[in-house]
mmCIF file with all atom_site columns, C-alpha atoms in Angstrom:
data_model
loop_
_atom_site.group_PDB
_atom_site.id
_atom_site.type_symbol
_atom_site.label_atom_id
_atom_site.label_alt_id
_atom_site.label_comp_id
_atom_site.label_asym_id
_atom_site.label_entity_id
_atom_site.label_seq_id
_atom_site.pdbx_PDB_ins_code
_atom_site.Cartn_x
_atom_site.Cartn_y
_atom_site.Cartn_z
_atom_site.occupancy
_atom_site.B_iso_or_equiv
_atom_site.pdbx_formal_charge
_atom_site.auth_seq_id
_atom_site.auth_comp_id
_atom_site.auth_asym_id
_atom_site.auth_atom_id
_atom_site.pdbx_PDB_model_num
ATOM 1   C CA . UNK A 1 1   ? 0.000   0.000   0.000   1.00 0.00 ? 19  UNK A CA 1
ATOM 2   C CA . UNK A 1 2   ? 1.040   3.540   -0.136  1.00 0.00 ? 20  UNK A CA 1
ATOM 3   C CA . UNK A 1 3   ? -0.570  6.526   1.839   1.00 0.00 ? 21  UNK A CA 1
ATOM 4   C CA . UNK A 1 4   ? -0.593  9.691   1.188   1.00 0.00 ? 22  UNK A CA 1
ATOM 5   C CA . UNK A 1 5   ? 0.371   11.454  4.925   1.00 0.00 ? 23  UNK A CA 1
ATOM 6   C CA . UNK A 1 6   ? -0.445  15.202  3.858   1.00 0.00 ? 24  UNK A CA 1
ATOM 7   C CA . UNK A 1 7   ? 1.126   17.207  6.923   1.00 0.00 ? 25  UNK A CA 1
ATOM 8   C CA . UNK A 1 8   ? 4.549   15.672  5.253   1.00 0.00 ? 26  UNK A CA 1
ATOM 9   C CA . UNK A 1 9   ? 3.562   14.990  1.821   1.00 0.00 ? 27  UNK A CA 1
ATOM 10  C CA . UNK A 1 10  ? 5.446   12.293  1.810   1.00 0.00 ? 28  UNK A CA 1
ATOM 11  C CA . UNK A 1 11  ? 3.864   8.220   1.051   1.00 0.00 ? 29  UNK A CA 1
ATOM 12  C CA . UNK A 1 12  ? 4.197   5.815   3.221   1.00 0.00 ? 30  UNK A CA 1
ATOM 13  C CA . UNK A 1 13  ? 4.857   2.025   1.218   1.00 0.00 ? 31  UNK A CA 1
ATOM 14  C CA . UNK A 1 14  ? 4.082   -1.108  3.308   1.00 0.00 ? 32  UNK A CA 1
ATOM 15  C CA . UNK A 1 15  ? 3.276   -4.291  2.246   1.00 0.00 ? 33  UNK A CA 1
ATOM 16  C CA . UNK A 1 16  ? 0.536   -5.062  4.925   1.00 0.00 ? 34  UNK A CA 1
ATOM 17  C CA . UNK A 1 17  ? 0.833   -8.681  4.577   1.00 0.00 ? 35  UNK A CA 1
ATOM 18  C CA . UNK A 1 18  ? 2.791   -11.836 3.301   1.00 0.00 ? 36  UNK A CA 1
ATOM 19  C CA . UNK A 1 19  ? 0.956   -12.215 -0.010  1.00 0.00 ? 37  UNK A CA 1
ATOM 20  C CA . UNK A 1 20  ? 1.112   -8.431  -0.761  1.00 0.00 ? 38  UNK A CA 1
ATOM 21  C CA . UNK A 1 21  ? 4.822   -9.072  -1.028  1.00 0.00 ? 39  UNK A CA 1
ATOM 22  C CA . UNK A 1 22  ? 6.268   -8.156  -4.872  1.00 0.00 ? 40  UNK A CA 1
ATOM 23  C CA . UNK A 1 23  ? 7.595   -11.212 -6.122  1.00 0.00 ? 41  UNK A CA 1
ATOM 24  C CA . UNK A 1 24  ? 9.312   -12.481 -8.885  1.00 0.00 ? 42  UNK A CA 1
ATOM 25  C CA . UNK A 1 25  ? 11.083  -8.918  -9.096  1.00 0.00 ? 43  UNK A CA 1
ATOM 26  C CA . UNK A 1 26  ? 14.368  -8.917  -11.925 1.00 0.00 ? 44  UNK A CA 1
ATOM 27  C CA . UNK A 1 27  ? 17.477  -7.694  -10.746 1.00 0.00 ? 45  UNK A CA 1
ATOM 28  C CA . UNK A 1 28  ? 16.027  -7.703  -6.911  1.00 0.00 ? 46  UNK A CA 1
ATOM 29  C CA . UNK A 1 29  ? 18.891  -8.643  -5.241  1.00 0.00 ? 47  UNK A CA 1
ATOM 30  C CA . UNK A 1 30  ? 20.928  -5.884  -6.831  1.00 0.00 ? 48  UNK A CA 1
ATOM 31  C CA . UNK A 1 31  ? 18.773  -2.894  -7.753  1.00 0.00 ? 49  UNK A CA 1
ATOM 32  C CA . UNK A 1 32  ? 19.071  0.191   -6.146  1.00 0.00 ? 50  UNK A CA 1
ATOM 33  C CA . UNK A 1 33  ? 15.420  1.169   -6.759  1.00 0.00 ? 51  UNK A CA 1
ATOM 34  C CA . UNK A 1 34  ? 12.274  -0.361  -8.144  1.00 0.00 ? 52  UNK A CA 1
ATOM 35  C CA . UNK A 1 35  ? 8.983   1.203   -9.466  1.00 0.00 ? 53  UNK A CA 1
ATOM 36  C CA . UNK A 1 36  ? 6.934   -0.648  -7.156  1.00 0.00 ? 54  UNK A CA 1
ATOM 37  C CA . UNK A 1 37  ? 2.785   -0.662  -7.818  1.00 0.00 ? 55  UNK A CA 1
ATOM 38  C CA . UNK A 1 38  ? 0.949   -0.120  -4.892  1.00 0.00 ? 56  UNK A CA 1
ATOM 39  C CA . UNK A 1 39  ? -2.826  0.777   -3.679  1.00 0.00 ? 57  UNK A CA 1
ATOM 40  C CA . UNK A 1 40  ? -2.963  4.215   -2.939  1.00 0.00 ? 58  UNK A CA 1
ATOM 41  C CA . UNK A 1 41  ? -4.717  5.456   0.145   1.00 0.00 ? 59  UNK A CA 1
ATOM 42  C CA . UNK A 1 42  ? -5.601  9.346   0.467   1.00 0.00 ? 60  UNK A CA 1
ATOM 43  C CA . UNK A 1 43  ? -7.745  9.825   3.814   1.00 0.00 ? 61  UNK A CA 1
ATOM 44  C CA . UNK A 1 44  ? -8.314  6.052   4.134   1.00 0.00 ? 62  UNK A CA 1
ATOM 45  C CA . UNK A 1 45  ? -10.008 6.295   0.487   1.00 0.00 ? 63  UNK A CA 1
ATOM 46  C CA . UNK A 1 46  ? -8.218  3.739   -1.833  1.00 0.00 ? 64  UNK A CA 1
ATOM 47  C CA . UNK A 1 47  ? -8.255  5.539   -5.131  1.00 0.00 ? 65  UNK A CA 1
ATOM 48  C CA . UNK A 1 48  ? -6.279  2.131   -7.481  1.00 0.00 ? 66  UNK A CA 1
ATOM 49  C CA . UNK A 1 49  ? -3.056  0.982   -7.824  1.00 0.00 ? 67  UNK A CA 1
ATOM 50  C CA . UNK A 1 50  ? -0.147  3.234   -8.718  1.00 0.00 ? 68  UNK A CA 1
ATOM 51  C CA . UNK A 1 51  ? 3.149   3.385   -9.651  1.00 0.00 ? 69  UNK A CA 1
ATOM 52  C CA . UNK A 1 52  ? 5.925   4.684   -7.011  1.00 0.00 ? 70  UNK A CA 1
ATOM 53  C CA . UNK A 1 53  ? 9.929   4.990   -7.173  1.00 0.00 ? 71  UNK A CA 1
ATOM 54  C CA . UNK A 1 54  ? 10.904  3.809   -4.339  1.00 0.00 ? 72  UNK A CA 1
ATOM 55  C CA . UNK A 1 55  ? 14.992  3.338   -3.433  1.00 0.00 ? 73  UNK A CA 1
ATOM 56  C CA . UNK A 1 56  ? 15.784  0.265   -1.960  1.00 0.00 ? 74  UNK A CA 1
ATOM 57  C CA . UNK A 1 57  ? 19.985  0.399   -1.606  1.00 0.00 ? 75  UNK A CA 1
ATOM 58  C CA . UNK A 1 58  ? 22.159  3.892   -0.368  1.00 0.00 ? 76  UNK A CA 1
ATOM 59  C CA . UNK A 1 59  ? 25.368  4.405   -2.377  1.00 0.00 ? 77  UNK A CA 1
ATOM 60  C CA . UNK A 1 60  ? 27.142  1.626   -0.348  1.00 0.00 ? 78  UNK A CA 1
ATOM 61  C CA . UNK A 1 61  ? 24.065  -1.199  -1.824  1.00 0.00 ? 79  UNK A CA 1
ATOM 62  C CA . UNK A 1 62  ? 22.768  -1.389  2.130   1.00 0.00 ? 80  UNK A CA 1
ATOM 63  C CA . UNK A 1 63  ? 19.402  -1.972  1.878   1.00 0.00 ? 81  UNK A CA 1
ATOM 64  C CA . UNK A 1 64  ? 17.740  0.977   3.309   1.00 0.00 ? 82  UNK A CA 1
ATOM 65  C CA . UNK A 1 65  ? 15.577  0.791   6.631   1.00 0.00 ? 83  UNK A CA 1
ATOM 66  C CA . UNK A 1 66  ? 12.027  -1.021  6.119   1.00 0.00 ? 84  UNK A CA 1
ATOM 67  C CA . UNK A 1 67  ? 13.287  -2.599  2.592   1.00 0.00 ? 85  UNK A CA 1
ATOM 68  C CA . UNK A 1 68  ? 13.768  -6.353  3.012   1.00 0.00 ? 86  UNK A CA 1
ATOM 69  C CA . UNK A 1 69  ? 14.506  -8.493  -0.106  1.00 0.00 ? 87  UNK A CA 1
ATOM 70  C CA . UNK A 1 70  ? 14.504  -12.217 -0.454  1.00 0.00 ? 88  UNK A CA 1
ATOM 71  C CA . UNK A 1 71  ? 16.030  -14.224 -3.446  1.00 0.00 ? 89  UNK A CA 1
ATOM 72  C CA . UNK A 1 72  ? 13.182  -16.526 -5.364  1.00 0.00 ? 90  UNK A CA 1
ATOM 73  C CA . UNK A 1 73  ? 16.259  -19.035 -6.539  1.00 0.00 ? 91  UNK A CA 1
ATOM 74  C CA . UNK A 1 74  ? 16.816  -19.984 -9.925  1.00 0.00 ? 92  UNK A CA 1
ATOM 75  C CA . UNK A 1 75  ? 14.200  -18.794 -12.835 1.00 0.00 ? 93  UNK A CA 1
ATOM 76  C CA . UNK A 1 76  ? 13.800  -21.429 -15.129 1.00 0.00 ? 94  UNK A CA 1
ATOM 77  C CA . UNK A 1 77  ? 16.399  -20.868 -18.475 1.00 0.00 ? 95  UNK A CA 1
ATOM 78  C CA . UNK A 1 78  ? 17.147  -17.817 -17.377 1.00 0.00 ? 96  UNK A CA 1
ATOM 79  C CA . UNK A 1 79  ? 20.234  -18.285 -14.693 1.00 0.00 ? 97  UNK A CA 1
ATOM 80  C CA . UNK A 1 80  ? 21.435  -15.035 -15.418 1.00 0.00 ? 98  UNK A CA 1
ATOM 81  C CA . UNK A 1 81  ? 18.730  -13.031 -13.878 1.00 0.00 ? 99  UNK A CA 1
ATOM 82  C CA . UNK A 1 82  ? 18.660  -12.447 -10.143 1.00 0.00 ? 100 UNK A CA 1
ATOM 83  C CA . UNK A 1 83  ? 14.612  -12.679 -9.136  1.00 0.00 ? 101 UNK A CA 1
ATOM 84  C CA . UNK A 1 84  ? 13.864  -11.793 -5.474  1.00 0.00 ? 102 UNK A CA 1
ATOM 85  C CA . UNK A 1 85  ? 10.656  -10.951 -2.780  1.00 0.00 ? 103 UNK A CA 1
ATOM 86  C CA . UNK A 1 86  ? 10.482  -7.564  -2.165  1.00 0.00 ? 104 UNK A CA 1
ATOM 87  C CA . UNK A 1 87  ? 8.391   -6.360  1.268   1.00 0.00 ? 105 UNK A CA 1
ATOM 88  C CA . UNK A 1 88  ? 8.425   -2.850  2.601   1.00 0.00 ? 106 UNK A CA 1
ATOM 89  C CA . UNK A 1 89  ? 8.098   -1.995  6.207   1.00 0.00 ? 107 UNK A CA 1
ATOM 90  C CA . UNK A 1 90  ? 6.371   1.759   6.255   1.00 0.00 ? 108 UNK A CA 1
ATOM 91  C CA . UNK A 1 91  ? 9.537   3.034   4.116   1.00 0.00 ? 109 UNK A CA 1
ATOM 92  C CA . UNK A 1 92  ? 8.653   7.005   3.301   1.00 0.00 ? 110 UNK A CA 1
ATOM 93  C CA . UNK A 1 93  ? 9.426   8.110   0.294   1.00 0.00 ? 111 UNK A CA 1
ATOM 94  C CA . UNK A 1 94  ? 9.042   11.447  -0.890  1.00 0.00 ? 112 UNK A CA 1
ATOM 95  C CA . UNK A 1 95  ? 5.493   13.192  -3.294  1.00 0.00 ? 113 UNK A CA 1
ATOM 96  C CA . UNK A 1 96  ? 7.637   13.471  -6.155  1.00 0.00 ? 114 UNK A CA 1
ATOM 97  C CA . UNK A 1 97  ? 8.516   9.651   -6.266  1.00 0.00 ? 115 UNK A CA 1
ATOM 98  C CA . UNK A 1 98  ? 4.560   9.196   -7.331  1.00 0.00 ? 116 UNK A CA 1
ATOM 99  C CA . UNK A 1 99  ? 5.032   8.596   -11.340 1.00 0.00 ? 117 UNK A CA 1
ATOM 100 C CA . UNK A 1 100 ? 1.624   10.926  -11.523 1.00 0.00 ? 118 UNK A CA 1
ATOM 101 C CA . UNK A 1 101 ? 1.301   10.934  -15.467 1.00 0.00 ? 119 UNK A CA 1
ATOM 102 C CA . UNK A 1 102 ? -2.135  9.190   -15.373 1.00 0.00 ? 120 UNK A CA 1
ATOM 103 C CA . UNK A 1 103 ? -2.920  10.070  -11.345 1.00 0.00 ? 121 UNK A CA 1
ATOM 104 C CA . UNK A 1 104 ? -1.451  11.767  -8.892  1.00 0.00 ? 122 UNK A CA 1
ATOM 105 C CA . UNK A 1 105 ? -2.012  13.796  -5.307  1.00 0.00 ? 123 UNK A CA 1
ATOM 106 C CA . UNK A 1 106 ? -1.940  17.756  -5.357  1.00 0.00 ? 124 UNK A CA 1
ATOM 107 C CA . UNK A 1 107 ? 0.146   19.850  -3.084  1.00 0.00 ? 125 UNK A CA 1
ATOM 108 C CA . UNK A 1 108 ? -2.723  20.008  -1.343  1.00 0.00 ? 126 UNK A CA 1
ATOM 109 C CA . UNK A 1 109 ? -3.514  16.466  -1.125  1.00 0.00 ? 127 UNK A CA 1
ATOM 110 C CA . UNK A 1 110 ? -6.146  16.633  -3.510  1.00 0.00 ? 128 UNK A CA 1
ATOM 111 C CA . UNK A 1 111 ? -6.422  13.254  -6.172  1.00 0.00 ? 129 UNK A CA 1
ATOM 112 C CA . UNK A 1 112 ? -6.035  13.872  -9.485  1.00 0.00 ? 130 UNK A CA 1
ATOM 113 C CA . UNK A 1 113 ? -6.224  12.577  -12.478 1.00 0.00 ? 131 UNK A CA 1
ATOM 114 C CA . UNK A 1 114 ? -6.761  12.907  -16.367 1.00 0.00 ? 132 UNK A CA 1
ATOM 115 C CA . UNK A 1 115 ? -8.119  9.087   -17.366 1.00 0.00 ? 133 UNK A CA 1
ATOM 116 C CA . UNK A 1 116 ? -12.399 8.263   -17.201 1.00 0.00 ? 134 UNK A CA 1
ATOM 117 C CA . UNK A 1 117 ? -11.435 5.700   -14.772 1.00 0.00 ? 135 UNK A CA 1
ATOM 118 C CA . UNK A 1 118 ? -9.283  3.375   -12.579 1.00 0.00 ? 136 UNK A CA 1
ATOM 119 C CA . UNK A 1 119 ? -9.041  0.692   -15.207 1.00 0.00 ? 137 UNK A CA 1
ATOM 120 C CA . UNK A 1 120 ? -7.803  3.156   -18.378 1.00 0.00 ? 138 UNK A CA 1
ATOM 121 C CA . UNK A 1 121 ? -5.067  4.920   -15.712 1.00 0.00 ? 139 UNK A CA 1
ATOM 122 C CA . UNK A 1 122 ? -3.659  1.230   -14.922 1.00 0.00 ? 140 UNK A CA 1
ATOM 123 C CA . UNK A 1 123 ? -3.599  0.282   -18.614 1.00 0.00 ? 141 UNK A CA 1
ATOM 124 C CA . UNK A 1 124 ? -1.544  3.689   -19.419 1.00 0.00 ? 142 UNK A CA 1
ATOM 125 C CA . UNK A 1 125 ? 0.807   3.163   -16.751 1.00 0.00 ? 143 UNK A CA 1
ATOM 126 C CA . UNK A 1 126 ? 1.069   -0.503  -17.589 1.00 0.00 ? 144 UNK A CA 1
ATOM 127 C CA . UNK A 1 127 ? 1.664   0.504   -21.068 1.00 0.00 ? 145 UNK A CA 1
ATOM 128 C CA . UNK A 1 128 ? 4.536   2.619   -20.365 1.00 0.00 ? 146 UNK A CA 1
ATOM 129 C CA . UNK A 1 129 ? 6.409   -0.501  -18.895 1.00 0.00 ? 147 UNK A CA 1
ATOM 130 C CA . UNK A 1 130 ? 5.526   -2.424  -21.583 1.00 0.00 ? 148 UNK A CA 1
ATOM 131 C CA . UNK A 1 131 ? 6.944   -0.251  -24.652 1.00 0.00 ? 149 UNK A CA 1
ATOM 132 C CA . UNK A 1 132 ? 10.569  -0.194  -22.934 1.00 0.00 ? 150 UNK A CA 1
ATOM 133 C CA . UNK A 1 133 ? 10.551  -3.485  -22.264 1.00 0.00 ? 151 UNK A CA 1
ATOM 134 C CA . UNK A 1 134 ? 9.791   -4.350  -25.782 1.00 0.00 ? 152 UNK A CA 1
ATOM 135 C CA . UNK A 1 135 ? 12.818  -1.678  -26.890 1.00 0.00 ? 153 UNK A CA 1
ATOM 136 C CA . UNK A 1 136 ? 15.034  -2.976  -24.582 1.00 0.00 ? 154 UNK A CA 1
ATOM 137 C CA . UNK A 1 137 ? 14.596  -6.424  -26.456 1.00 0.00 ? 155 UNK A CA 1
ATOM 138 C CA . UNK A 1 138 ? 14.692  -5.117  -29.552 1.00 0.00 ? 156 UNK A CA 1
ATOM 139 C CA . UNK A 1 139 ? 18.093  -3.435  -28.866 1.00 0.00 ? 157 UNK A CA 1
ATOM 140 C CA . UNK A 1 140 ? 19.138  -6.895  -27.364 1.00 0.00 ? 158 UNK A CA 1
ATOM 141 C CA . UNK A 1 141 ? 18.598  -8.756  -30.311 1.00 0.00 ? 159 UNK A CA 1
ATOM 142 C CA . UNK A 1 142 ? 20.165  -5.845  -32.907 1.00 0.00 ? 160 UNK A CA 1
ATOM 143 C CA . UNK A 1 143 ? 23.397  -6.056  -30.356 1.00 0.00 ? 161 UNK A CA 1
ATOM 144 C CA . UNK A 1 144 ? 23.168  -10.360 -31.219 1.00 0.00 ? 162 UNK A CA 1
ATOM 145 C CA . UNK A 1 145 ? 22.775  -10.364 -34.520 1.00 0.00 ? 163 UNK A CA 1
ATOM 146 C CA . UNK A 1 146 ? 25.555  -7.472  -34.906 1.00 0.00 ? 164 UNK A CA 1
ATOM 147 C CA . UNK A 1 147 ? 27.589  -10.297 -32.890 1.00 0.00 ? 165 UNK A CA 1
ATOM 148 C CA . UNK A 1 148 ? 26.851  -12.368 -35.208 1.00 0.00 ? 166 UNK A CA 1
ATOM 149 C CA . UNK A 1 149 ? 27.743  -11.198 -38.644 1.00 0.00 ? 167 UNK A CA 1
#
């Protein structure tokens, strides 16, 4: 979850409970942040799930206070990818770390948001993810068959 705490305007992320961990997470057990999807909670309202930028290393790859990660062992074919659990334990993060291009929370604390509703904003945001994901294979297999010839 992540809620808004206005007198701050910071978020507070927590994973409330075992299953709400974030599993199956690339490059867990060495990333330094993560854009993590969480509820968010403004005045105990839940207004859908977001994206956040949360850190989860300082410059000396500690994890940082409330960030506890968990490998998931070897992935299946791909060896080469480290895939952990992720849980949070009420780790602040700052407004700004909201990625508020479909929804986001005022100065003021006020939800906003430019989609008809919850299920268009979580495509859009989704869909962001998915079109560098796609590049970033696409570069991957022009830097193979370069390799290759």
């Amino acid at each position: 979850t992540a809620t808004y705490v206005h007198d701050t305007r910071e978020f507070i992320i927590d994973t409330p409970h075992e299953l709400a961990q974030k599993y199956w997470i690339g490059n867990a057990l060495t990333a330094t942040r993560a854009v993590v999807f969480a509820q968010l909670y403004l005045r105990e309202e839940c207004v859908g799930v977001h994206p956040f930028v949360v850190p989860l290393r300082d410059v000396d790859g500690n994890l940082l206070p409330g960030v506890r990660i968990r490998s998931c062992g070897l992935k299946g074919g791909m060896h080469g990818v480290d895939t952990g659990r992720i849980w949070f334990d009420k780790v602040v993060i700052p407004r700004q770390n909201l990625l508020d291009k479909f929804g986001g929370v005022t100065i003021r604390g006020k939800y906003k948001t430019p989609m008809k509703n919850q299920r268009e904003r979580i495509q859009a945001s989704l869909a962001e993810l998915i079109s560098t994901r796609i590049i970033t294979a696409i570069g991957g297999i022009s830097v193979a068959r370069s390799s290759l010839a």
